[in-house]
N, CA, C and O atoms as a Tripos MOL2 file, in Angstrom:
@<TRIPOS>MOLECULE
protein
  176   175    44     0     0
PROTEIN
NO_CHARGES

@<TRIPOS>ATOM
      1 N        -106.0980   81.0980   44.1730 N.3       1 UNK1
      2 CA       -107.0430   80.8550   45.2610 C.3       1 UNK1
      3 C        -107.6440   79.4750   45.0610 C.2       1 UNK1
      4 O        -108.0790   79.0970   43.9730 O.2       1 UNK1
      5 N        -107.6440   78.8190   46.0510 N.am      2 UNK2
      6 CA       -108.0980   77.1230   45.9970 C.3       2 UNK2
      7 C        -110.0510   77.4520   45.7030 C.2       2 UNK2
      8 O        -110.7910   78.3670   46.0660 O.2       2 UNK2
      9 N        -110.2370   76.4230   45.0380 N.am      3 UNK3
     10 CA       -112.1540   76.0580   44.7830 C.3       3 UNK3
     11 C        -112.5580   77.0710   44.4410 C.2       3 UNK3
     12 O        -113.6550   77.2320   44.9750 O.2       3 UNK3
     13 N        -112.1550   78.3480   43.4910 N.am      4 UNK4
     14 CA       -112.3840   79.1810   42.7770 C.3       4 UNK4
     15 C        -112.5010   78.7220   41.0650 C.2       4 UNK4
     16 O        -111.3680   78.9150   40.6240 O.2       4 UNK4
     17 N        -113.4030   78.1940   39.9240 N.am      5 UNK5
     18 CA       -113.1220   78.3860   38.9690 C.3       5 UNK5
     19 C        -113.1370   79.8180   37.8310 C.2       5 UNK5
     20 O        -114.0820   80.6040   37.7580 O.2       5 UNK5
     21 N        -112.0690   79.8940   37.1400 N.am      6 UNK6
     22 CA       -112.2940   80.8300   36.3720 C.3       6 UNK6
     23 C        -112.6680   80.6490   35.1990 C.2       6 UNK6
     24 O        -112.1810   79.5870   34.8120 O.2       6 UNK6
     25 N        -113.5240   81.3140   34.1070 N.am      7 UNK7
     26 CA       -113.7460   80.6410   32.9120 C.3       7 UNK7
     27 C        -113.9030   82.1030   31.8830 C.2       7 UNK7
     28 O        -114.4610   83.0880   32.3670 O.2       7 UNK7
     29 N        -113.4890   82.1350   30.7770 N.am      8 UNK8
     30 CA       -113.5500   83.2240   29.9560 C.3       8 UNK8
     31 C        -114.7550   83.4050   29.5660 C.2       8 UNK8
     32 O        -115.5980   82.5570   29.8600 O.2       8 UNK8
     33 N        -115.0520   84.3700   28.9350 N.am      9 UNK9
     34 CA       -116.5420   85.3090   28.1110 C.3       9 UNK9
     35 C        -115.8480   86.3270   27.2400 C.2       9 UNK9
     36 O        -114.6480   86.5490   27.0780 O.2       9 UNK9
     37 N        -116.9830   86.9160   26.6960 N.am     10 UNK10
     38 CA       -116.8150   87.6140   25.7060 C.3      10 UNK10
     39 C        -117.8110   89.0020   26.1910 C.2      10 UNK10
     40 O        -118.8310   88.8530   26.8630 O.2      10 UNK10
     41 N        -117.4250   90.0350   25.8280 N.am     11 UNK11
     42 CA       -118.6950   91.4310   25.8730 C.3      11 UNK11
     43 C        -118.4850   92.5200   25.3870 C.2      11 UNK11
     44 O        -117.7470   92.1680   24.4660 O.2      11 UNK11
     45 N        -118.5650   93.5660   25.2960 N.am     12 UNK12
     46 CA       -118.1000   95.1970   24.8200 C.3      12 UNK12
     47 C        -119.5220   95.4520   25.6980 C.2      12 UNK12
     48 O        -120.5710   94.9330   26.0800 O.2      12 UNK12
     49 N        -118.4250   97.0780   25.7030 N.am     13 UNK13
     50 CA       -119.4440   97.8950   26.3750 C.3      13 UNK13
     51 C        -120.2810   98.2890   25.3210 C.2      13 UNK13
     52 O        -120.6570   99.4600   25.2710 O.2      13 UNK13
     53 N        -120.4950   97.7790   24.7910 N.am     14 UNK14
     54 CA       -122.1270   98.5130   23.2680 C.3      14 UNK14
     55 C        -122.9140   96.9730   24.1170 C.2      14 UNK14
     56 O        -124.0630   97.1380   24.5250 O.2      14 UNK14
     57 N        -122.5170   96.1240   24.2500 N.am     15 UNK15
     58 CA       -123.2960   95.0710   24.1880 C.3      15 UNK15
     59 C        -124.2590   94.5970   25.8730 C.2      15 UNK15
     60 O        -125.1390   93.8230   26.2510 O.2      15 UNK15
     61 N        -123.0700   95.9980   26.5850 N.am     16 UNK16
     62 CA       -124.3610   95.8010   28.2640 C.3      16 UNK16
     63 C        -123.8410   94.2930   28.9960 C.2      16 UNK16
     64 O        -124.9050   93.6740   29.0020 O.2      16 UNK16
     65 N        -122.8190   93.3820   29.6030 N.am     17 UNK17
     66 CA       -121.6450   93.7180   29.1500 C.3      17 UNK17
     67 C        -121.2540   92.2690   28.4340 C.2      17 UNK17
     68 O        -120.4820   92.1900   27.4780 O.2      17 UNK17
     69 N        -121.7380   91.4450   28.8880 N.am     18 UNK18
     70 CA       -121.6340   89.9110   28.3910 C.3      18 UNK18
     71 C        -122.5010   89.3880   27.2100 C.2      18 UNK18
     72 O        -123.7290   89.4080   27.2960 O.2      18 UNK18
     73 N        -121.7250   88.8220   25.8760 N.am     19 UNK19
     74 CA       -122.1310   88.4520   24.6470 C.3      19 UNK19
     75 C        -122.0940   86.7630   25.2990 C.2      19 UNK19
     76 O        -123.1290   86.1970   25.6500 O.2      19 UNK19
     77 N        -120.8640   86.1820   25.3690 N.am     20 UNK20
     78 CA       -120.5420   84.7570   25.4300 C.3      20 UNK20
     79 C        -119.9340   84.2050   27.1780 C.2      20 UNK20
     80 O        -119.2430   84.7820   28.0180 O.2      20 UNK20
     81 N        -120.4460   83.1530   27.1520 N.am     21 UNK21
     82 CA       -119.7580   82.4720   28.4640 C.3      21 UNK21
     83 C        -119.6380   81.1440   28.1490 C.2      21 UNK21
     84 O        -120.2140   80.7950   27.1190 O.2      21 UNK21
     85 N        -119.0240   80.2960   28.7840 N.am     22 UNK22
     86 CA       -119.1260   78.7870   29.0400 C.3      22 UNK22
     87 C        -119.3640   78.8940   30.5390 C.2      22 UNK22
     88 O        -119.0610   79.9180   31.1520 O.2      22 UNK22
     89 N        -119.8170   78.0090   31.0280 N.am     23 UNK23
     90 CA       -119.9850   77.5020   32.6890 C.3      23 UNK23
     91 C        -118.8800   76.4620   33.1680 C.2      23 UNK23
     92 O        -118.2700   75.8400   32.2980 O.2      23 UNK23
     93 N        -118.6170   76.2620   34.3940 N.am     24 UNK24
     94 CA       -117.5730   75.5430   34.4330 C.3      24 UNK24
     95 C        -118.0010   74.1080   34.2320 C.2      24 UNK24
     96 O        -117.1110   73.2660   34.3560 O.2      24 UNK24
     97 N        -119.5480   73.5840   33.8640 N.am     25 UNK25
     98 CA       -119.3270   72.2170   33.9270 C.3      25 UNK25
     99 C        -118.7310   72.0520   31.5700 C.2      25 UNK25
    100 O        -118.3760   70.9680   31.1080 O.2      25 UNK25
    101 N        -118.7740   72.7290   31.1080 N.am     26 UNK26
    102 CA       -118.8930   72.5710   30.0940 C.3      26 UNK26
    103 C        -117.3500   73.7800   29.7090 C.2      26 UNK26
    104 O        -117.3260   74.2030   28.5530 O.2      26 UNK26
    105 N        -116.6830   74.0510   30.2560 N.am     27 UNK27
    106 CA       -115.4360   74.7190   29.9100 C.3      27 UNK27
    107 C        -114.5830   73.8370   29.2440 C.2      27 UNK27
    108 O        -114.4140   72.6570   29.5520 O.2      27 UNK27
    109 N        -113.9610   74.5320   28.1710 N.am     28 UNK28
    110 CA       -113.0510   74.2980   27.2670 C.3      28 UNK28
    111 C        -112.0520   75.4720   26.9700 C.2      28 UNK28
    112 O        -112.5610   76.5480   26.6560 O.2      28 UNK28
    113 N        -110.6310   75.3760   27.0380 N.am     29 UNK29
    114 CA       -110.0940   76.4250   27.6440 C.3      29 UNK29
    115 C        -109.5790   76.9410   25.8480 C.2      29 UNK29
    116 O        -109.4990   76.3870   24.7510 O.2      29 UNK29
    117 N        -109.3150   78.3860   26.4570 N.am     30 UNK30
    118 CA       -109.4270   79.6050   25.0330 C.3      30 UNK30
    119 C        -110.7990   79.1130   24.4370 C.2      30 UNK30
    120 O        -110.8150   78.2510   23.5580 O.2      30 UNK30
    121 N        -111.5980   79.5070   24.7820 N.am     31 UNK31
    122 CA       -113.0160   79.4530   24.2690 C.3      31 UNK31
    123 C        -113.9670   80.5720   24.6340 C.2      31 UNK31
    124 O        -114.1120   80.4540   25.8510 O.2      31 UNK31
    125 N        -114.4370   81.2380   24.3610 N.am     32 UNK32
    126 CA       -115.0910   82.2290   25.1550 C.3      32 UNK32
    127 C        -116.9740   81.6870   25.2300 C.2      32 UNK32
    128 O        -117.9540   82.2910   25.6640 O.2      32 UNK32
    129 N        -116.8410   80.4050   24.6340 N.am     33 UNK33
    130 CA       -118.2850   79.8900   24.5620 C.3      33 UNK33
    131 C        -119.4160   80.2980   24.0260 C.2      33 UNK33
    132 O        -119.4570   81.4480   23.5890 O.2      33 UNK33
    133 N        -120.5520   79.4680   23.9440 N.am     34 UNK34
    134 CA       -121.9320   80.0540   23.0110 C.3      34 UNK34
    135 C        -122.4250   81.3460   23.1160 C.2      34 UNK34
    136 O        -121.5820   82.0760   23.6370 O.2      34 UNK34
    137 N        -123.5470   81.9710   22.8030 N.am     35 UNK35
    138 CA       -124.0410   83.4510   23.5320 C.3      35 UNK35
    139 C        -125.0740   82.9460   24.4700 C.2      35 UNK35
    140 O        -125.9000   82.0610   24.2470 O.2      35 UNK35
    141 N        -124.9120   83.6110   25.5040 N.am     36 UNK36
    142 CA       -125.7570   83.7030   26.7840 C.3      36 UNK36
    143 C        -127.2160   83.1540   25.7330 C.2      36 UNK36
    144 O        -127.3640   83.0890   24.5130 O.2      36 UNK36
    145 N        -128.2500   82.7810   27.0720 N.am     37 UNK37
    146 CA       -129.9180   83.1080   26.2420 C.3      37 UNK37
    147 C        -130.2020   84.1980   26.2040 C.2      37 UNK37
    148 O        -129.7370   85.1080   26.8890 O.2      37 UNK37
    149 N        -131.3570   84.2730   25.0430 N.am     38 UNK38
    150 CA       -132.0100   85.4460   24.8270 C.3      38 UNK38
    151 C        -130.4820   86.6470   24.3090 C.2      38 UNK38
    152 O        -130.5320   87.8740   24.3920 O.2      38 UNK38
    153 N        -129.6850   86.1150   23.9770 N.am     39 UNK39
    154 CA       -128.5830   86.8270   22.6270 C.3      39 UNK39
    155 C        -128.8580   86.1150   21.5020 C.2      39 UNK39
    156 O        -128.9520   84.8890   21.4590 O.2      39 UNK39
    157 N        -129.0410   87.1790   20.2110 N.am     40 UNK40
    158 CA       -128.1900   86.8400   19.0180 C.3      40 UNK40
    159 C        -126.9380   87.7000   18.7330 C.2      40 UNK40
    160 O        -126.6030   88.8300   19.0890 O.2      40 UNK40
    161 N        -126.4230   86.8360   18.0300 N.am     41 UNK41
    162 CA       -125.0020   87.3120   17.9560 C.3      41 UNK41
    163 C        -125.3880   87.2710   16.0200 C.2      41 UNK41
    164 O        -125.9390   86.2850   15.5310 O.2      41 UNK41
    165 N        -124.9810   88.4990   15.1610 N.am     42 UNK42
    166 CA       -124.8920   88.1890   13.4180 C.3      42 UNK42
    167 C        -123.4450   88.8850   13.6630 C.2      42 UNK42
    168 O        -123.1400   89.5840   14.6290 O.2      42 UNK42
    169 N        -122.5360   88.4930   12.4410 N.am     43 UNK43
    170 CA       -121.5420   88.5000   11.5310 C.3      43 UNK43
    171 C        -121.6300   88.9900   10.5260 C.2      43 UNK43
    172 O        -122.1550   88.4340    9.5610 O.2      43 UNK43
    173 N        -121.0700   90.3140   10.5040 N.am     44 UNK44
    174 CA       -121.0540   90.8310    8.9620 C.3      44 UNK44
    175 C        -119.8090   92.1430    8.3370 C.2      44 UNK44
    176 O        -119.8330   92.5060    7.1610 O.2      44 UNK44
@<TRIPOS>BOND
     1     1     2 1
     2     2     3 1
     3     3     4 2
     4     3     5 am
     5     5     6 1
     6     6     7 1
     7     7     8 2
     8     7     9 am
     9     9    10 1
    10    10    11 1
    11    11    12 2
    12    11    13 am
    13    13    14 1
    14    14    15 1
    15    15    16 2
    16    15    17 am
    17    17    18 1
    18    18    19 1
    19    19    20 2
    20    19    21 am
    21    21    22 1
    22    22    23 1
    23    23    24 2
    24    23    25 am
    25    25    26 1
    26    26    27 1
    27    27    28 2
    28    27    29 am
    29    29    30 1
    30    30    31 1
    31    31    32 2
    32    31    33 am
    33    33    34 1
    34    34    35 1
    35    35    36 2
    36    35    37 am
    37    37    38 1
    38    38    39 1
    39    39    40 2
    40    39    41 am
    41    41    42 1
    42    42    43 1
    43    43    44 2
    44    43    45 am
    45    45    46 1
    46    46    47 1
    47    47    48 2
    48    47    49 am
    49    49    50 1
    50    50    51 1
    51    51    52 2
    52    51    53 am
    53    53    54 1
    54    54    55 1
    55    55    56 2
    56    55    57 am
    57    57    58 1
    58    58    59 1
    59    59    60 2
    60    59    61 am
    61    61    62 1
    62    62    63 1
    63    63    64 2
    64    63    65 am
    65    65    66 1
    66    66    67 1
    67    67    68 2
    68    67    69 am
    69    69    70 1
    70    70    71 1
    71    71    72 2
    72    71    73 am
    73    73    74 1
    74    74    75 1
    75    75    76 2
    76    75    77 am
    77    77    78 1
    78    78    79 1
    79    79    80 2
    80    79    81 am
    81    81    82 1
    82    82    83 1
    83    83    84 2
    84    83    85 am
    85    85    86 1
    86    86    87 1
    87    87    88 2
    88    87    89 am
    89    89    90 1
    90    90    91 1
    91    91    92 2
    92    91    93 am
    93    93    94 1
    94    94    95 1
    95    95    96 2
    96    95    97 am
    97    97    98 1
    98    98    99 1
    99    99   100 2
   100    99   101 am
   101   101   102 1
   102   102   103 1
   103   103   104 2
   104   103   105 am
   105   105   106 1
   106   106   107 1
   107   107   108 2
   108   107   109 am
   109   109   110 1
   110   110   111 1
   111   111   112 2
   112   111   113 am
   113   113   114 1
   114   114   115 1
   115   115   116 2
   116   115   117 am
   117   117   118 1
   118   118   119 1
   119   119   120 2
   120   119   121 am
   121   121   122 1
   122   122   123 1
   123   123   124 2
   124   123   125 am
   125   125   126 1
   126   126   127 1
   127   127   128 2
   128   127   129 am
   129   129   130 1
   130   130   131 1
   131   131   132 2
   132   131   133 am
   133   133   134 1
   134   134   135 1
   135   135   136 2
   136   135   137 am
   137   137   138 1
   138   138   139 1
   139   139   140 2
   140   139   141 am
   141   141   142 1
   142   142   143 1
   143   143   144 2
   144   143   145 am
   145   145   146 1
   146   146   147 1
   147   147   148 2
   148   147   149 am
   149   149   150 1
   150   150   151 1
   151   151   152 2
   152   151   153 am
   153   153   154 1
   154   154   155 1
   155   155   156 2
   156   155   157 am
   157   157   158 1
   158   158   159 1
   159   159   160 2
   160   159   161 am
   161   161   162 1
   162   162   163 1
   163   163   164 2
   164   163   165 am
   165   165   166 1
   166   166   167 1
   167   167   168 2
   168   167   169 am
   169   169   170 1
   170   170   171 1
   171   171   172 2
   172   171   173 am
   173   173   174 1
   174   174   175 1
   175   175   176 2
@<TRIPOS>SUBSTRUCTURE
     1 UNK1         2 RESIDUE 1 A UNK
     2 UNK2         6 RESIDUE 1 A UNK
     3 UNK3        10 RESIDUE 1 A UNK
     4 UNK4        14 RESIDUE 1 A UNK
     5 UNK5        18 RESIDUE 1 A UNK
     6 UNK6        22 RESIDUE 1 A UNK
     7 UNK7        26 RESIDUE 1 A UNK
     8 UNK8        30 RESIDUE 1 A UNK
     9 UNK9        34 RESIDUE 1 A UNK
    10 UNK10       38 RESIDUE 1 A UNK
    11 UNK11       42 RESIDUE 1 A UNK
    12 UNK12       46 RESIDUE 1 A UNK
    13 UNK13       50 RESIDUE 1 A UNK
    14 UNK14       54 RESIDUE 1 A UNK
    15 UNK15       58 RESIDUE 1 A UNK
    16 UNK16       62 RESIDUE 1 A UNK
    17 UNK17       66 RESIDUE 1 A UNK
    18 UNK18       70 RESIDUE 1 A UNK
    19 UNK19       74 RESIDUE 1 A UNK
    20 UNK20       78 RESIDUE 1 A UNK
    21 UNK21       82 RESIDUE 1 A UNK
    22 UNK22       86 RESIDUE 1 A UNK
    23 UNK23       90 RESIDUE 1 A UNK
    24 UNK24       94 RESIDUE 1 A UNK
    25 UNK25       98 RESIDUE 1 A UNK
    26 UNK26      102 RESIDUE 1 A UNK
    27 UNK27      106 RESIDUE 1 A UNK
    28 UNK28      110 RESIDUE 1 A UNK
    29 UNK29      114 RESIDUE 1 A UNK
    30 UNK30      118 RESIDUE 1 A UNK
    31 UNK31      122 RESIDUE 1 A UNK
    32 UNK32      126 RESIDUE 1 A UNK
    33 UNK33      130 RESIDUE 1 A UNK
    34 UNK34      134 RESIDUE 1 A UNK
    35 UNK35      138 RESIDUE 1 A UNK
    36 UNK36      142 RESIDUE 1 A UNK
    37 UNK37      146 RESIDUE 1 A UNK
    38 UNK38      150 RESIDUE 1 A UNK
    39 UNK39      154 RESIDUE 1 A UNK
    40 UNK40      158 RESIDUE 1 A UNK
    41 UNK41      162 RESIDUE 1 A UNK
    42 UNK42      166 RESIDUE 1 A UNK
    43 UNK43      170 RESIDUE 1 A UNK
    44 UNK44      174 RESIDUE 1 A UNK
């Protein structure tokens, strides 16, 4: 579809549903981007 961008994220359903996005002015492709505001994201 023409003037549609698509851009990846990240979520699980535990998490309600989006952890990560990029926006399209700042897309970098296979990236699923920073965490939204008001997310922390820990590793363990």
């Amino acid at each position: 579809v023409v003037g549609i961008v698509v851009c990846e994220g990240y979520g699980l359903t535990e998490t309600s549903p989006v952890l990560t996005a990029r926006n399209p002015e700042n897309y970098i492709m296979f990236t699923v981007g920073p965490p939204l505001p008001e997310v922390e994201i820990t590793l363990g």
